[in-house]
């Protein structure tokens, strides 16, 4: 069974706050849920499926109760920042199978003003903790290996941040609105060689939500029609250090699976929402998804190629995690939201991609250098 065209994204919402010391995590979930339901033109009573991840306060059943939902299908798949893209694919599967007709997916948290959800330790944590792995040095390790193998440079990585900043200046809610140069990135403090501070994403409170429904209901809502036409998910780990290659991600497989279902190619994509926890994350995923060959990502992202209206592949036109929003240290939800904005023609006029009819949203959860999950969603304007 294919999910191609079986589910439509009817509602989207991104919380405008980036700092919420006065709100609870559950309250943020409720506010983004309300926003997405209203955007779709539906009511809470219409929701019969609920999807959440590890950021949901207490888990799925406390959140269903708190939100006052009556659902017949739930999914609490937890894969970090990629969870919400996986949820979108799973919601499409559930809708296609008749398990629900209107699915709500929420993300919310307080990584900036409170504490982020605890990372799951995992079966091999005791063997790895002694070596002092952190998020920053693990991604720095990937960047250093990519530079060693392919000649990628810090200047090329910096162009990814430059592109994000060009877009963020038009987002009133972005945390970092100032346009930066390659030199600004290279002159920012070193965090984990070769990654500088401006190679790293922001830390923010907030959240986002989606409403996913059947084609029939979507067409009745008098909202722009955006449907999911391809979805893939995959995982990658170090396998005990055997055959470990730090230069590619699980996106190599999730992207192939998503594109195979769609019948389109990366070259057909007009806009790309790419997970951007660090600049190296973007570069590796662009290669893995087939926008350029492995090792050519540095050349692909350089000289403004990711800037809307300038380059060949506009990316993260809201400013992304690098400049705008990375709620709960999980950027997957915002990637879907901005892709839908582009397909609806609702992005800021300065960054709106002309005739945007095909977009990709791609996310990574976990850490590239150790173990992680990837999910790829290809979306189409109808």
Short mmCIF file of C-alpha atoms in Angstrom, two decimals:
data_model
loop_
_atom_site.label_atom_id
_atom_site.label_comp_id
_atom_site.label_asym_id
_atom_site.label_seq_id
_atom_site.Cartn_x
_atom_site.Cartn_y
_atom_site.Cartn_z
CA UNK A 1 0.00 0.00 0.00
CA UNK A 2 1.27 3.46 -0.88
CA UNK A 3 0.47 6.62 1.06
CA UNK A 4 0.98 8.77 -2.05
CA UNK A 5 -1.81 11.36 -2.08
CA UNK A 6 -3.72 9.60 0.72
CA UNK A 7 -3.28 12.40 3.27
CA UNK A 8 -3.36 16.20 3.15
CA UNK A 9 -1.88 18.74 5.55
CA UNK A 10 -4.87 20.93 6.34
CA UNK A 11 -3.54 22.96 9.26
CA UNK A 12 -0.18 24.29 10.42
CA UNK A 13 0.94 26.46 13.31
CA UNK A 14 4.28 27.58 14.71
CA UNK A 15 4.29 29.17 18.14
CA UNK A 16 5.55 32.76 17.90
CA UNK A 17 7.39 32.63 21.21
CA UNK A 18 11.03 31.70 21.54
CA UNK A 19 11.09 32.25 25.34
CA UNK A 20 8.23 31.09 27.55
CA UNK A 21 9.17 31.10 31.25
CA UNK A 22 5.53 31.81 32.15
CA UNK A 23 4.05 28.79 30.36
CA UNK A 24 4.05 25.06 31.05
CA UNK A 25 5.07 22.53 28.41
CA UNK A 26 1.52 21.18 28.30
CA UNK A 27 0.18 24.71 27.78
CA UNK A 28 2.49 25.20 24.81
CA UNK A 29 1.24 21.93 23.32
CA UNK A 30 -2.34 23.12 23.77
CA UNK A 31 -1.64 26.49 22.18
CA UNK A 32 0.01 25.03 19.07
CA UNK A 33 -2.77 22.44 18.78
CA UNK A 34 -5.39 25.18 18.91
CA UNK A 35 -3.51 27.18 16.29
CA UNK A 36 -3.25 24.30 13.82
CA UNK A 37 -6.88 23.22 14.29
CA UNK A 38 -8.07 26.78 13.69
CA UNK A 39 -5.81 27.13 10.67
CA UNK A 40 -7.47 24.07 9.18
CA UNK A 41 -10.95 25.43 9.87
CA UNK A 42 -11.83 22.46 12.06
CA UNK A 43 -12.70 21.99 15.72
CA UNK A 44 -11.23 19.92 18.52
CA UNK A 45 -14.17 17.52 18.18
CA UNK A 46 -13.01 16.63 14.65
CA UNK A 47 -9.68 15.19 15.88
CA UNK A 48 -9.70 11.39 16.09
CA UNK A 49 -5.95 10.69 15.91
CA UNK A 50 -3.11 12.09 18.02
CA UNK A 51 0.65 11.86 17.43
CA UNK A 52 3.36 13.03 19.82
CA UNK A 53 6.95 12.28 20.82
CA UNK A 54 9.12 12.47 23.92
CA UNK A 55 8.53 16.19 24.39
CA UNK A 56 4.83 15.64 25.20
CA UNK A 57 4.23 16.30 28.89
CA UNK A 58 3.80 12.88 30.49
CA UNK A 59 3.40 11.07 27.19
CA UNK A 60 0.47 10.42 24.88
CA UNK A 61 -2.34 9.56 27.29
CA UNK A 62 -1.83 12.53 29.68
CA UNK A 63 -1.67 14.86 26.66
CA UNK A 64 -4.83 13.42 25.10
CA UNK A 65 -6.60 14.00 28.40
CA UNK A 66 -5.13 17.49 28.87
CA UNK A 67 -6.12 18.53 25.35
CA UNK A 68 -9.63 17.18 25.84
CA UNK A 69 -9.47 14.91 22.81
CA UNK A 70 -11.51 11.82 22.00
CA UNK A 71 -9.29 9.77 19.72
CA UNK A 72 -9.34 6.27 18.29
CA UNK A 73 -5.72 6.18 17.16
CA UNK A 74 -2.50 7.29 18.91
CA UNK A 75 1.19 7.12 18.03
CA UNK A 76 4.03 8.16 20.33
CA UNK A 77 7.00 7.17 18.15
CA UNK A 78 10.14 8.81 19.56
CA UNK A 79 13.09 9.48 17.24
CA UNK A 80 14.23 12.90 18.46
CA UNK A 81 14.05 15.75 15.97
CA UNK A 82 12.87 13.50 13.15
CA UNK A 83 9.85 12.27 15.13
CA UNK A 84 7.38 14.72 13.59
CA UNK A 85 8.28 13.87 10.01
CA UNK A 86 7.87 10.20 10.90
CA UNK A 87 4.55 11.10 12.53
CA UNK A 88 3.43 12.73 9.29
CA UNK A 89 4.19 9.52 7.41
CA UNK A 90 2.52 7.41 10.09
CA UNK A 91 -0.54 9.68 10.10
CA UNK A 92 -0.84 9.18 6.35
CA UNK A 93 -0.62 5.41 6.86
CA UNK A 94 -3.29 5.52 9.57
CA UNK A 95 -5.59 7.66 7.42
CA UNK A 96 -5.09 5.40 4.40
CA UNK A 97 -5.90 2.38 6.58
CA UNK A 98 -9.04 4.00 7.99
CA UNK A 99 -7.70 4.17 11.55
CA UNK A 100 -8.45 7.89 11.79
CA UNK A 101 -9.65 10.74 9.58
CA UNK A 102 -8.20 13.87 11.22
CA UNK A 103 -4.81 13.55 12.90
CA UNK A 104 -3.18 16.10 15.19
CA UNK A 105 0.62 16.17 15.61
CA UNK A 106 2.17 18.43 18.27
CA UNK A 107 5.62 19.50 19.42
CA UNK A 108 6.38 21.88 22.29
CA UNK A 109 8.92 22.49 25.01
CA UNK A 110 11.13 24.84 26.95
CA UNK A 111 14.77 24.15 26.17
CA UNK A 112 15.63 27.82 26.61
CA UNK A 113 13.76 28.75 29.79
CA UNK A 114 13.47 25.29 31.29
CA UNK A 115 14.97 21.87 30.76
CA UNK A 116 14.87 19.80 27.57
CA UNK A 117 13.66 16.20 27.68
CA UNK A 118 16.31 13.79 28.92
CA UNK A 119 18.15 11.84 26.25
CA UNK A 120 17.63 8.10 26.36
CA UNK A 121 20.87 6.52 27.48
CA UNK A 122 20.78 3.50 25.22
CA UNK A 123 22.30 0.07 25.54
CA UNK A 124 25.86 1.15 24.75
CA UNK A 125 25.97 4.40 26.74
CA UNK A 126 28.29 3.03 29.42
CA UNK A 127 30.89 2.17 26.81
CA UNK A 128 30.72 5.57 25.11
CA UNK A 129 30.29 8.01 28.00
CA UNK A 130 33.89 7.62 29.14
CA UNK A 131 35.08 9.32 25.96
CA UNK A 132 33.14 12.53 26.62
CA UNK A 133 30.90 12.73 23.58
CA UNK A 134 28.71 15.83 23.45
CA UNK A 135 26.38 17.03 20.73
CA UNK A 136 28.90 19.62 19.60
CA UNK A 137 32.00 17.46 19.41
CA UNK A 138 30.15 14.60 17.72
CA UNK A 139 29.01 16.92 14.91
CA UNK A 140 32.45 18.53 14.85
CA UNK A 141 33.87 15.04 14.32
CA UNK A 142 31.57 14.57 11.29
CA UNK A 143 32.63 17.93 9.87
CA UNK A 144 36.31 17.19 10.34
CA UNK A 145 36.01 13.81 8.64
CA UNK A 146 34.09 15.33 5.72
CA UNK A 147 36.84 17.93 5.33
CA UNK A 148 39.50 15.22 5.46
CA UNK A 149 37.84 12.98 2.88
CA UNK A 150 36.47 15.56 0.44
CA UNK A 151 38.31 18.83 0.97
CA UNK A 152 35.24 20.61 2.37
CA UNK A 153 36.15 23.96 3.94
CA UNK A 154 34.89 26.07 6.83
CA UNK A 155 34.12 28.81 4.30
CA UNK A 156 31.76 26.48 2.46
CA UNK A 157 29.99 25.49 5.67
CA UNK A 158 29.65 29.17 6.55
CA UNK A 159 27.61 29.79 3.39
CA UNK A 160 24.81 27.67 4.90
CA UNK A 161 24.57 30.04 7.88
CA UNK A 162 24.77 33.03 5.54
CA UNK A 163 21.80 31.73 3.53
CA UNK A 164 19.75 31.09 6.68
CA UNK A 165 20.47 34.61 7.93
CA UNK A 166 19.37 36.18 4.63
CA UNK A 167 16.00 34.49 5.13
CA UNK A 168 15.69 35.14 8.87
CA UNK A 169 15.81 38.92 8.40
CA UNK A 170 12.24 38.71 7.04
CA UNK A 171 10.91 36.56 9.92
CA UNK A 172 9.65 38.77 12.77
CA UNK A 173 9.84 35.84 15.20
CA UNK A 174 13.39 34.73 14.34
CA UNK A 175 15.86 34.75 17.23
CA UNK A 176 18.74 35.91 15.02
CA UNK A 177 17.60 38.42 12.39
CA UNK A 178 20.95 39.95 11.50
CA UNK A 179 22.41 39.03 8.12
CA UNK A 180 25.91 37.60 8.54
CA UNK A 181 28.84 37.08 6.19
CA UNK A 182 31.20 34.17 5.73
CA UNK A 183 33.78 36.17 7.66
CA UNK A 184 31.37 36.66 10.55
CA UNK A 185 30.92 32.91 10.83
CA UNK A 186 34.64 32.18 10.66
CA UNK A 187 35.40 34.88 13.22
CA UNK A 188 32.85 33.62 15.73
CA UNK A 189 34.27 31.59 18.65
CA UNK A 190 35.29 28.01 17.98
CA UNK A 191 32.91 25.59 19.71
CA UNK A 192 34.20 22.23 18.54
CA UNK A 193 36.81 22.29 15.80
CA UNK A 194 35.98 22.94 12.98
CA UNK A 195 32.52 24.22 14.01
CA UNK A 196 32.21 27.84 15.12
CA UNK A 197 29.43 29.28 17.24
CA UNK A 198 27.59 30.53 14.16
CA UNK A 199 27.72 27.01 12.71
CA UNK A 200 25.40 25.96 15.56
CA UNK A 201 21.63 26.26 15.86
CA UNK A 202 19.75 28.41 18.35
CA UNK A 203 18.14 27.03 21.52
CA UNK A 204 14.52 28.08 21.90
CA UNK A 205 11.22 27.50 23.62
CA UNK A 206 8.03 27.13 21.61
CA UNK A 207 6.60 24.49 19.34
CA UNK A 208 4.41 23.71 16.38
CA UNK A 209 1.56 21.52 15.21
CA UNK A 210 0.01 19.92 12.14
CA UNK A 211 -3.45 18.73 11.23
CA UNK A 212 -3.45 15.90 8.67
CA UNK A 213 -6.63 14.60 7.09
CA UNK A 214 -8.27 12.73 4.23
CA UNK A 215 -8.42 14.15 0.70
CA UNK A 216 -12.21 14.47 0.97
CA UNK A 217 -12.15 16.48 4.18
CA UNK A 218 -9.25 18.62 2.96
CA UNK A 219 -11.14 19.60 -0.19
CA UNK A 220 -14.14 20.67 1.89
CA UNK A 221 -12.15 23.11 4.03
CA UNK A 222 -11.49 25.85 1.47
CA UNK A 223 -7.79 25.91 2.38
CA UNK A 224 -4.82 25.56 0.01
CA UNK A 225 -4.32 21.88 -0.76
CA UNK A 226 -0.99 20.32 0.19
CA UNK A 227 -0.57 16.56 0.15
CA UNK A 228 2.10 14.05 1.14
CA UNK A 229 3.26 12.08 -1.90
CA UNK A 230 6.30 10.28 -0.50
CA UNK A 231 7.72 9.31 2.87
CA UNK A 232 10.77 7.43 4.03
CA UNK A 233 12.35 6.65 7.37
CA UNK A 234 15.62 5.00 8.32
CA UNK A 235 18.11 4.58 11.15
CA UNK A 236 21.89 4.45 11.33
CA UNK A 237 24.26 3.51 14.12
CA UNK A 238 27.97 2.80 14.61
CA UNK A 239 27.40 -0.98 14.84
CA UNK A 240 30.04 -1.30 17.49
CA UNK A 241 32.48 0.71 15.41
CA UNK A 242 32.41 -1.71 12.47
CA UNK A 243 32.31 -0.06 9.05
CA UNK A 244 31.76 3.34 10.68
CA UNK A 245 31.56 6.17 8.14
CA UNK A 246 30.90 9.64 9.55
CA UNK A 247 30.33 11.30 6.17
CA UNK A 248 26.78 10.13 5.49
CA UNK A 249 23.50 9.96 7.38
CA UNK A 250 20.44 7.73 7.42
CA UNK A 251 18.96 10.25 4.98
CA UNK A 252 20.75 8.25 2.31
CA UNK A 253 18.04 5.59 2.73
CA UNK A 254 15.02 7.61 3.88
CA UNK A 255 15.42 9.96 0.92
CA UNK A 256 15.61 7.13 -1.62
CA UNK A 257 12.48 5.55 -0.14
CA UNK A 258 10.55 8.82 -0.22
CA UNK A 259 11.53 9.70 -3.79
CA UNK A 260 10.82 6.15 -5.00
CA UNK A 261 7.24 6.50 -3.77
CA UNK A 262 6.74 9.88 -5.43
CA UNK A 263 8.06 9.24 -8.92
CA UNK A 264 9.89 12.59 -8.85
CA UNK A 265 13.60 13.30 -8.43
CA UNK A 266 15.58 15.74 -6.29
CA UNK A 267 16.03 17.91 -9.37
CA UNK A 268 12.24 18.44 -9.47
CA UNK A 269 12.14 19.94 -5.96
CA UNK A 270 11.51 23.71 -5.85
CA UNK A 271 12.12 24.22 -2.11
CA UNK A 272 13.92 22.26 0.61
CA UNK A 273 13.41 22.31 4.38
CA UNK A 274 16.56 20.63 5.67
CA UNK A 275 17.32 19.88 9.32
CA UNK A 276 19.96 22.38 10.43
CA UNK A 277 21.17 21.62 13.92
CA UNK A 278 24.63 22.51 12.57
CA UNK A 279 25.85 23.62 9.17
CA UNK A 280 27.48 20.23 8.59
CA UNK A 281 24.07 18.59 9.12
CA UNK A 282 22.68 20.47 6.13
CA UNK A 283 25.64 19.76 3.88
CA UNK A 284 25.65 16.02 4.55
CA UNK A 285 21.89 15.69 4.10
CA UNK A 286 21.87 17.57 0.80
CA UNK A 287 24.36 15.02 -0.49
CA UNK A 288 22.50 12.05 0.98
CA UNK A 289 19.17 13.20 -0.47
CA UNK A 290 20.66 13.38 -3.97
CA UNK A 291 20.81 17.13 -4.56
CA UNK A 292 24.51 16.70 -5.30
CA UNK A 293 27.03 13.87 -5.27
CA UNK A 294 28.75 12.74 -2.09
CA UNK A 295 31.71 15.03 -1.44
CA UNK A 296 30.36 17.87 -3.58
CA UNK A 297 28.19 19.44 -0.90
CA UNK A 298 30.73 22.16 -0.17
CA UNK A 299 30.64 23.41 -3.75
CA UNK A 300 26.85 23.03 -3.89
CA UNK A 301 26.13 25.28 -0.88
CA UNK A 302 28.73 27.95 -1.68
CA UNK A 303 28.16 31.40 -3.16
CA UNK A 304 24.53 31.76 -2.10
CA UNK A 305 23.13 28.68 -3.84
CA UNK A 306 20.71 28.13 -0.93
CA UNK A 307 19.39 31.73 -0.84
CA UNK A 308 15.86 32.21 -2.14
CA UNK A 309 15.81 34.30 -5.32
CA UNK A 310 19.57 33.87 -5.75
CA UNK A 311 20.49 30.20 -5.71
CA UNK A 312 19.25 27.03 -7.35
CA UNK A 313 17.81 25.41 -4.21
CA UNK A 314 16.15 27.77 -1.68
CA UNK A 315 16.29 26.23 1.78
CA UNK A 316 14.87 27.02 5.23
CA UNK A 317 13.27 30.29 4.21
CA UNK A 318 12.09 30.99 7.78
CA UNK A 319 15.72 31.12 8.96
CA UNK A 320 15.60 27.53 10.16
CA UNK A 321 17.19 26.22 13.32
CA UNK A 322 20.36 28.15 12.59
CA UNK A 323 18.61 31.51 12.97
CA UNK A 324 14.91 31.29 13.81
CA UNK A 325 13.67 28.43 15.96
CA UNK A 326 14.79 25.04 17.24
CA UNK A 327 12.18 24.26 19.91
CA UNK A 328 13.04 21.53 22.40
CA UNK A 329 16.24 20.97 20.38
CA UNK A 330 13.97 19.25 17.82
CA UNK A 331 13.69 20.95 14.45
CA UNK A 332 11.59 18.51 12.44
CA UNK A 333 8.20 20.13 13.01
CA UNK A 334 9.28 23.57 11.82
CA UNK A 335 10.68 22.02 8.66
CA UNK A 336 7.23 20.72 7.70
CA UNK A 337 5.52 24.00 8.64
CA UNK A 338 7.76 26.14 6.42
CA UNK A 339 7.49 23.68 3.52
CA UNK A 340 3.70 23.94 3.72
CA UNK A 341 3.94 27.75 3.85
CA UNK A 342 5.98 27.70 0.65
CA UNK A 343 3.56 25.36 -1.13
CA UNK A 344 0.61 27.49 -0.04
CA UNK A 345 2.36 30.66 -1.19
CA UNK A 346 2.26 31.99 2.37
CA UNK A 347 5.99 32.51 2.97
CA UNK A 348 7.28 36.06 3.26
CA UNK A 349 7.18 37.71 -0.19
CA UNK A 350 10.93 38.33 -0.05
CA UNK A 351 11.65 34.59 0.24
CA UNK A 352 8.60 33.00 -1.41
CA UNK A 353 9.70 30.60 -4.15
CA UNK A 354 7.82 31.32 -7.41
CA UNK A 355 5.53 28.54 -8.64
CA UNK A 356 6.45 26.33 -5.70
CA UNK A 357 4.63 23.06 -6.31
CA UNK A 358 7.06 20.46 -4.93
CA UNK A 359 8.93 20.65 -1.63
CA UNK A 360 10.89 18.35 0.61
CA UNK A 361 11.02 18.34 4.40
CA UNK A 362 13.79 16.28 5.94
CA UNK A 363 14.80 15.72 9.54
CA UNK A 364 17.37 13.96 11.68
CA UNK A 365 16.94 12.84 15.28
CA UNK A 366 19.74 11.79 17.57
CA UNK A 367 23.34 12.57 16.61
CA UNK A 368 24.89 12.07 13.19
CA UNK A 369 28.21 10.84 14.51
CA UNK A 370 26.70 8.15 16.72
CA UNK A 371 23.17 6.79 16.16
CA UNK A 372 20.23 8.59 14.67
CA UNK A 373 17.01 8.37 12.69
CA UNK A 374 16.15 10.24 9.51
CA UNK A 375 12.80 10.91 7.89
CA UNK A 376 12.01 12.43 4.51
CA UNK A 377 8.67 13.81 3.37
CA UNK A 378 7.94 14.97 -0.18
CA UNK A 379 5.01 17.38 -0.38
CA UNK A 380 3.02 18.61 -3.34
CA UNK A 381 0.67 21.52 -3.97
CA UNK A 382 -2.51 20.27 -5.59
#
